[in-house]
Amino acid sequence: MESSKQEVVFELPMTIRVHKDGNVERLVPTDFIPPSTDPTTGVSSKDIVVVPESSITARLFLPKITDPNKKLAVLVYFHGGAFVINTPFITPFHKYVTTLVSEASVVAVSVDYRKAPEHPIPAAYEDSMAALKWVASHSNGDGPEPWLNNHADFHRVFLGGDSSGANIAHNLAMAAGNPETGLDIGLLGIALVHPYFWGSVPIGSEAGYPDDKFLVNRGYVDRVWPFICPSNPDNDDPRVNPVAEGAPSLAGLGCKRVLVCVAEHDVLKDRGRLYYEALSRSGWMGVAEIFETRGEHHGFHCYFLEREKSKELTRRLAAFYKTDAPRF
C-alpha cells in the first residue's frame, strides 16, 4: 500500500501534484535568472520588496533611457500559471517582459503574488492590489523607488497579464472602478492575453473541444478554480466568469482602454471573445479591441519569443501600451 506521501489526492497534469500528507509538488521546471542589464536591448532590471509585511516582491524593468526628461508609461504585469506556478524571476517571464519593455518603452513592475494551494484565492488578488497601491504611492514623485519617481508617467498606467495574470488584471480593474478601493491613480488600460475566464456551462467550441488535444484543455480548466478557491469552488464565481448571471456589470470596469488577445487553438479563446463582446455592449465608457493569433496555442508567446507570431503579438501589445486616453 502506498504511503500517504505517495498517495496523490489532486493533480493538474504537468503543473502541480498534491499528496495526501499535504506535500505539494510543482511539476514545471523552475530556475532563477538574476536581474541585470540586457546586453541586446539595454533594458535594466532589479528586484524589490513591495510590501515587507507580507513578503510581496516584484521585478522592476526600465528601458534604455535616451531622454532622462521623458516620462514613460507604467505597466504592472502579472504572470500566468493557473495561480499555482511560476514567478517573475524564471527565464521565460523575465525574457518576455524584457522584450515587451524594450518594444513598448515602458517602466514595468512584474509582481510575484502568492500561489495556491498554500495561499488560495483571494491571496493573489490581495497581493496584486497591494502591489498596485505601492506603485500608486509614487504618483507624487516621493515614493520609495527612484525608477518610478524619476521615469513614470502616472497618467498612463496599464495593467497586463497572461492567462491567470490576465484574470488578475481584469479583477483589479473592476476593483479600481469602485471608489471605496482607495486607489490613488487612474488606470488608462488593461491588456488581457489569453485570459483565464471560465464557466460551468460550455460555450462555443468548448463543448466539442477534445480533452486530450492540448495540455490546457476543457478537463484541465474545469478543475482549476475549485482547486485554487476552495471557499467558493464554483466556475461561475464572477472573478472567473465575469459574465455569469448576477456578476457585477462590466460597465464598472475602472479603465479607459481594453485589449483582449486570444489564440486560435486555445480552449479559452471563446471566453476571451465573450468578454470582449459583453464589455462592448455593457455601457462601459471606454474603447475595447480584440486581437487573434491564428494557428497558435495558449501562452505560446512567453515560451517561443523568436517565433514571428510571438513578435507580432508583442508589437500589438507595445502599440497598445503607447496609446493615450481615448477622446469622446
mmCIF file of N, CA and C in Angstrom, residues 17-81:
data_model
loop_
_atom_site.group_PDB
_atom_site.id
_atom_site.type_symbol
_atom_site.label_atom_id
_atom_site.label_comp_id
_atom_site.label_asym_id
_atom_site.label_seq_id
_atom_site.Cartn_x
_atom_site.Cartn_y
_atom_site.Cartn_z
ATOM 1 N N ARG A 17 1.018 18.665 -8.285
ATOM 2 C CA ARG A 17 0.528 17.411 -7.699
ATOM 3 C C ARG A 17 0.486 17.588 -6.187
ATOM 4 N N VAL A 18 -0.642 17.199 -5.570
ATOM 5 C CA VAL A 18 -0.804 17.322 -4.121
ATOM 6 C C VAL A 18 -0.969 15.933 -3.531
ATOM 7 N N HIS A 19 -0.188 15.641 -2.500
ATOM 8 C CA HIS A 19 -0.230 14.340 -1.844
ATOM 9 C C HIS A 19 -1.129 14.387 -0.622
ATOM 10 N N LYS A 20 -1.523 13.197 -0.171
ATOM 11 C CA LYS A 20 -2.457 13.083 0.949
ATOM 12 C C LYS A 20 -1.911 13.725 2.213
ATOM 13 N N ASP A 21 -0.587 13.689 2.379
ATOM 14 C CA ASP A 21 0.004 14.278 3.581
ATOM 15 C C ASP A 21 0.171 15.790 3.481
ATOM 16 N N GLY A 22 -0.304 16.382 2.353
ATOM 17 C CA GLY A 22 -0.222 17.818 2.170
ATOM 18 C C GLY A 22 0.990 18.286 1.392
ATOM 19 N N ASN A 23 1.893 17.378 1.083
ATOM 20 C CA ASN A 23 3.067 17.752 0.299
ATOM 21 C C ASN A 23 2.643 18.194 -1.102
ATOM 22 N N VAL A 24 3.196 19.322 -1.553
ATOM 23 C CA VAL A 24 2.854 19.883 -2.864
ATOM 24 C C VAL A 24 4.071 19.793 -3.775
ATOM 25 N N GLU A 25 3.873 19.177 -4.926
ATOM 26 C CA GLU A 25 4.924 19.109 -5.944
ATOM 27 C C GLU A 25 4.545 19.993 -7.116
ATOM 28 N N ARG A 26 5.399 20.916 -7.466
ATOM 29 C CA ARG A 26 5.210 21.689 -8.690
ATOM 30 C C ARG A 26 6.019 21.025 -9.794
ATOM 31 N N LEU A 27 5.342 20.680 -10.886
ATOM 32 C CA LEU A 27 5.909 19.799 -11.896
ATOM 33 C C LEU A 27 6.569 20.545 -13.047
ATOM 34 N N VAL A 28 6.564 21.869 -12.985
ATOM 35 C CA VAL A 28 7.179 22.681 -14.023
ATOM 36 C C VAL A 28 8.594 23.043 -13.593
ATOM 37 N N PRO A 29 9.590 22.793 -14.428
ATOM 38 C CA PRO A 29 10.960 23.162 -14.067
ATOM 39 C C PRO A 29 11.066 24.663 -13.775
ATOM 40 N N THR A 30 11.813 24.997 -12.734
ATOM 41 C CA THR A 30 11.974 26.406 -12.368
ATOM 42 C C THR A 30 13.456 26.748 -12.319
ATOM 43 N N ASP A 31 13.743 27.981 -12.562
ATOM 44 C CA ASP A 31 15.093 28.488 -12.418
ATOM 45 C C ASP A 31 14.986 29.899 -11.865
ATOM 46 N N PHE A 32 16.105 30.531 -11.674
ATOM 47 C CA PHE A 32 16.111 31.930 -11.246
ATOM 48 C C PHE A 32 17.125 32.641 -12.104
ATOM 49 N N ILE A 33 16.647 33.596 -12.893
ATOM 50 C CA ILE A 33 17.549 34.394 -13.696
ATOM 51 C C ILE A 33 17.747 35.721 -12.973
ATOM 52 N N PRO A 34 18.968 36.067 -12.637
ATOM 53 C CA PRO A 34 19.182 37.277 -11.835
ATOM 54 C C PRO A 34 18.868 38.543 -12.619
ATOM 55 N N PRO A 35 18.487 39.604 -11.916
ATOM 56 C CA PRO A 35 18.278 40.884 -12.596
ATOM 57 C C PRO A 35 19.599 41.384 -13.170
ATOM 58 N N SER A 36 19.495 42.173 -14.228
ATOM 59 C CA SER A 36 20.710 42.585 -14.925
ATOM 60 C C SER A 36 20.373 43.706 -15.900
ATOM 61 N N THR A 37 21.348 44.122 -16.673
ATOM 62 C CA THR A 37 21.108 44.967 -17.838
ATOM 63 C C THR A 37 21.275 44.102 -19.074
ATOM 64 N N ASP A 38 20.202 43.971 -19.838
ATOM 65 C CA ASP A 38 20.214 43.099 -21.006
ATOM 66 C C ASP A 38 21.132 43.681 -22.080
ATOM 67 N N PRO A 39 22.122 42.922 -22.531
ATOM 68 C CA PRO A 39 23.099 43.477 -23.479
ATOM 69 C C PRO A 39 22.519 43.778 -24.857
ATOM 70 N N THR A 40 21.423 43.120 -25.214
ATOM 71 C CA THR A 40 20.825 43.326 -26.539
ATOM 72 C C THR A 40 19.916 44.536 -26.577
ATOM 73 N N THR A 41 19.039 44.671 -25.565
ATOM 74 C CA THR A 41 18.019 45.725 -25.574
ATOM 75 C C THR A 41 18.393 46.929 -24.715
ATOM 76 N N GLY A 42 19.324 46.743 -23.771
ATOM 77 C CA GLY A 42 19.635 47.818 -22.835
ATOM 78 C C GLY A 42 18.645 47.936 -21.701
ATOM 79 N N VAL A 43 17.667 47.024 -21.618
ATOM 80 C CA VAL A 43 16.690 47.043 -20.530
ATOM 81 C C VAL A 43 17.364 46.609 -19.231
ATOM 82 N N SER A 44 17.182 47.395 -18.175
ATOM 83 C CA SER A 44 17.716 47.069 -16.855
ATOM 84 C C SER A 44 16.610 46.497 -15.976
ATOM 85 N N SER A 45 17.001 45.645 -15.045
ATOM 86 C CA SER A 45 16.019 45.084 -14.113
ATOM 87 C C SER A 45 16.634 44.996 -12.726
ATOM 88 N N LYS A 46 15.761 45.025 -11.734
ATOM 89 C CA LYS A 46 16.194 44.814 -10.345
ATOM 90 C C LYS A 46 15.020 44.280 -9.549
ATOM 91 N N ASP A 47 15.331 43.594 -8.462
ATOM 92 C CA ASP A 47 14.297 43.001 -7.616
ATOM 93 C C ASP A 47 14.046 43.891 -6.409
ATOM 94 N N ILE A 48 12.773 44.001 -6.054
ATOM 95 C CA ILE A 48 12.371 44.900 -4.981
ATOM 96 C C ILE A 48 11.375 44.207 -4.064
ATOM 97 N N VAL A 49 11.365 44.627 -2.813
ATOM 98 C CA VAL A 49 10.350 44.191 -1.865
ATOM 99 C C VAL A 49 9.257 45.251 -1.857
ATOM 100 N N VAL A 50 8.065 44.850 -2.233
ATOM 101 C CA VAL A 50 6.957 45.791 -2.375
ATOM 102 C C VAL A 50 6.259 46.015 -1.047
ATOM 103 N N VAL A 51 5.899 44.924 -0.383
ATOM 104 C CA VAL A 51 5.224 45.011 0.912
ATOM 105 C C VAL A 51 5.961 44.090 1.876
ATOM 106 N N PRO A 52 6.850 44.634 2.700
ATOM 107 C CA PRO A 52 7.647 43.782 3.595
ATOM 108 C C PRO A 52 6.799 42.933 4.542
ATOM 109 N N GLU A 53 5.680 43.500 5.000
ATOM 110 C CA GLU A 53 4.858 42.795 5.991
ATOM 111 C C GLU A 53 4.322 41.468 5.456
ATOM 112 N N SER A 54 4.051 41.401 4.163
ATOM 113 C CA SER A 54 3.517 40.164 3.580
ATOM 114 C C SER A 54 4.472 39.550 2.555
ATOM 115 N N SER A 55 5.703 40.046 2.537
ATOM 116 C CA SER A 55 6.767 39.483 1.690
ATOM 117 C C SER A 55 6.402 39.485 0.205
ATOM 118 N N ILE A 56 5.692 40.520 -0.237
ATOM 119 C CA ILE A 56 5.373 40.643 -1.659
ATOM 120 C C ILE A 56 6.572 41.271 -2.356
ATOM 121 N N THR A 57 7.062 40.592 -3.389
ATOM 122 C CA THR A 57 8.211 41.088 -4.136
ATOM 123 C C THR A 57 7.832 41.288 -5.594
ATOM 124 N N ALA A 58 8.721 41.923 -6.332
ATOM 125 C CA ALA A 58 8.478 42.167 -7.749
ATOM 126 C C ALA A 58 9.817 42.367 -8.442
ATOM 127 N N ARG A 59 9.801 42.249 -9.751
ATOM 128 C CA ARG A 59 10.956 42.600 -10.562
ATOM 129 C C ARG A 59 10.603 43.855 -11.352
ATOM 130 N N LEU A 60 11.443 44.862 -11.233
ATOM 131 C CA LEU A 60 11.232 46.141 -11.888
ATOM 132 C C LEU A 60 12.096 46.205 -13.141
ATOM 133 N N PHE A 61 11.517 46.712 -14.234
ATOM 134 C CA PHE A 61 12.223 46.807 -15.517
ATOM 135 C C PHE A 61 12.207 48.259 -15.996
ATOM 136 N N LEU A 62 13.349 48.696 -16.505
ATOM 137 C CA LEU A 62 13.485 50.052 -17.033
ATOM 138 C C LEU A 62 14.128 49.972 -18.415
ATOM 139 N N PRO A 63 13.489 50.551 -19.445
ATOM 140 C CA PRO A 63 14.103 50.513 -20.774
ATOM 141 C C PRO A 63 15.334 51.411 -20.833
ATOM 142 N N LYS A 64 16.113 51.255 -21.881
ATOM 143 C CA LYS A 64 17.275 52.112 -22.074
ATOM 144 C C LYS A 64 16.819 53.563 -22.177
ATOM 145 N N ILE A 65 17.353 54.411 -21.340
ATOM 146 C CA ILE A 65 16.917 55.808 -21.268
ATOM 147 C C ILE A 65 17.776 56.661 -22.210
ATOM 148 N N THR A 66 17.110 57.270 -23.174
ATOM 149 C CA THR A 66 17.800 58.171 -24.094
ATOM 150 C C THR A 66 17.495 59.635 -23.794
ATOM 151 N N ASP A 67 16.336 59.891 -23.169
ATOM 152 C CA ASP A 67 15.956 61.244 -22.773
ATOM 153 C C ASP A 67 15.503 61.195 -21.318
ATOM 154 N N PRO A 68 16.352 61.589 -20.378
ATOM 155 C CA PRO A 68 16.000 61.469 -18.954
ATOM 156 C C PRO A 68 14.818 62.330 -18.535
ATOM 157 N N ASN A 69 14.427 63.273 -19.363
ATOM 158 C CA ASN A 69 13.290 64.131 -19.013
ATOM 159 C C ASN A 69 11.953 63.580 -19.513
ATOM 160 N N LYS A 70 12.001 62.543 -20.339
ATOM 161 C CA LYS A 70 10.776 61.977 -20.883
ATOM 162 C C LYS A 70 10.181 60.960 -19.918
ATOM 163 N N LYS A 71 8.909 61.149 -19.581
ATOM 164 C CA LYS A 71 8.223 60.219 -18.698
ATOM 165 C C LYS A 71 7.670 59.044 -19.513
ATOM 166 N N LEU A 72 7.658 57.884 -18.908
ATOM 167 C CA LEU A 72 7.272 56.646 -19.581
ATOM 168 C C LEU A 72 6.018 56.054 -18.960
ATOM 169 N N ALA A 73 5.207 55.414 -19.793
ATOM 170 C CA ALA A 73 4.038 54.704 -19.295
ATOM 171 C C ALA A 73 4.468 53.605 -18.326
ATOM 172 N N VAL A 74 3.561 53.254 -17.430
ATOM 173 C CA VAL A 74 3.819 52.235 -16.410
ATOM 174 C C VAL A 74 2.993 50.994 -16.736
ATOM 175 N N LEU A 75 3.642 49.840 -16.720
ATOM 176 C CA LEU A 75 2.957 48.557 -16.888
ATOM 177 C C LEU A 75 3.127 47.745 -15.616
ATOM 178 N N VAL A 76 2.013 47.431 -14.964
ATOM 179 C CA VAL A 76 2.032 46.490 -13.838
ATOM 180 C C VAL A 76 1.602 45.143 -14.408
ATOM 181 N N TYR A 77 2.533 44.194 -14.373
ATOM 182 C CA TYR A 77 2.365 42.936 -15.103
ATOM 183 C C TYR A 77 2.202 41.757 -14.140
ATOM 184 N N PHE A 78 1.290 40.852 -14.516
ATOM 185 C CA PHE A 78 1.013 39.660 -13.713
ATOM 186 C C PHE A 78 1.207 38.423 -14.595
ATOM 187 N N HIS A 79 2.124 37.569 -14.206
ATOM 188 C CA HIS A 79 2.433 36.381 -14.998
ATOM 189 C C HIS A 79 1.324 35.333 -14.876
ATOM 190 N N GLY A 80 1.316 34.397 -15.818
ATOM 191 C CA GLY A 80 0.362 33.296 -15.790
ATOM 192 C C GLY A 80 0.917 32.081 -15.072
ATOM 193 N N GLY A 81 0.063 31.047 -14.986
ATOM 194 C CA GLY A 81 0.457 29.805 -14.320
ATOM 195 C C GLY A 81 -0.630 29.196 -13.464
#
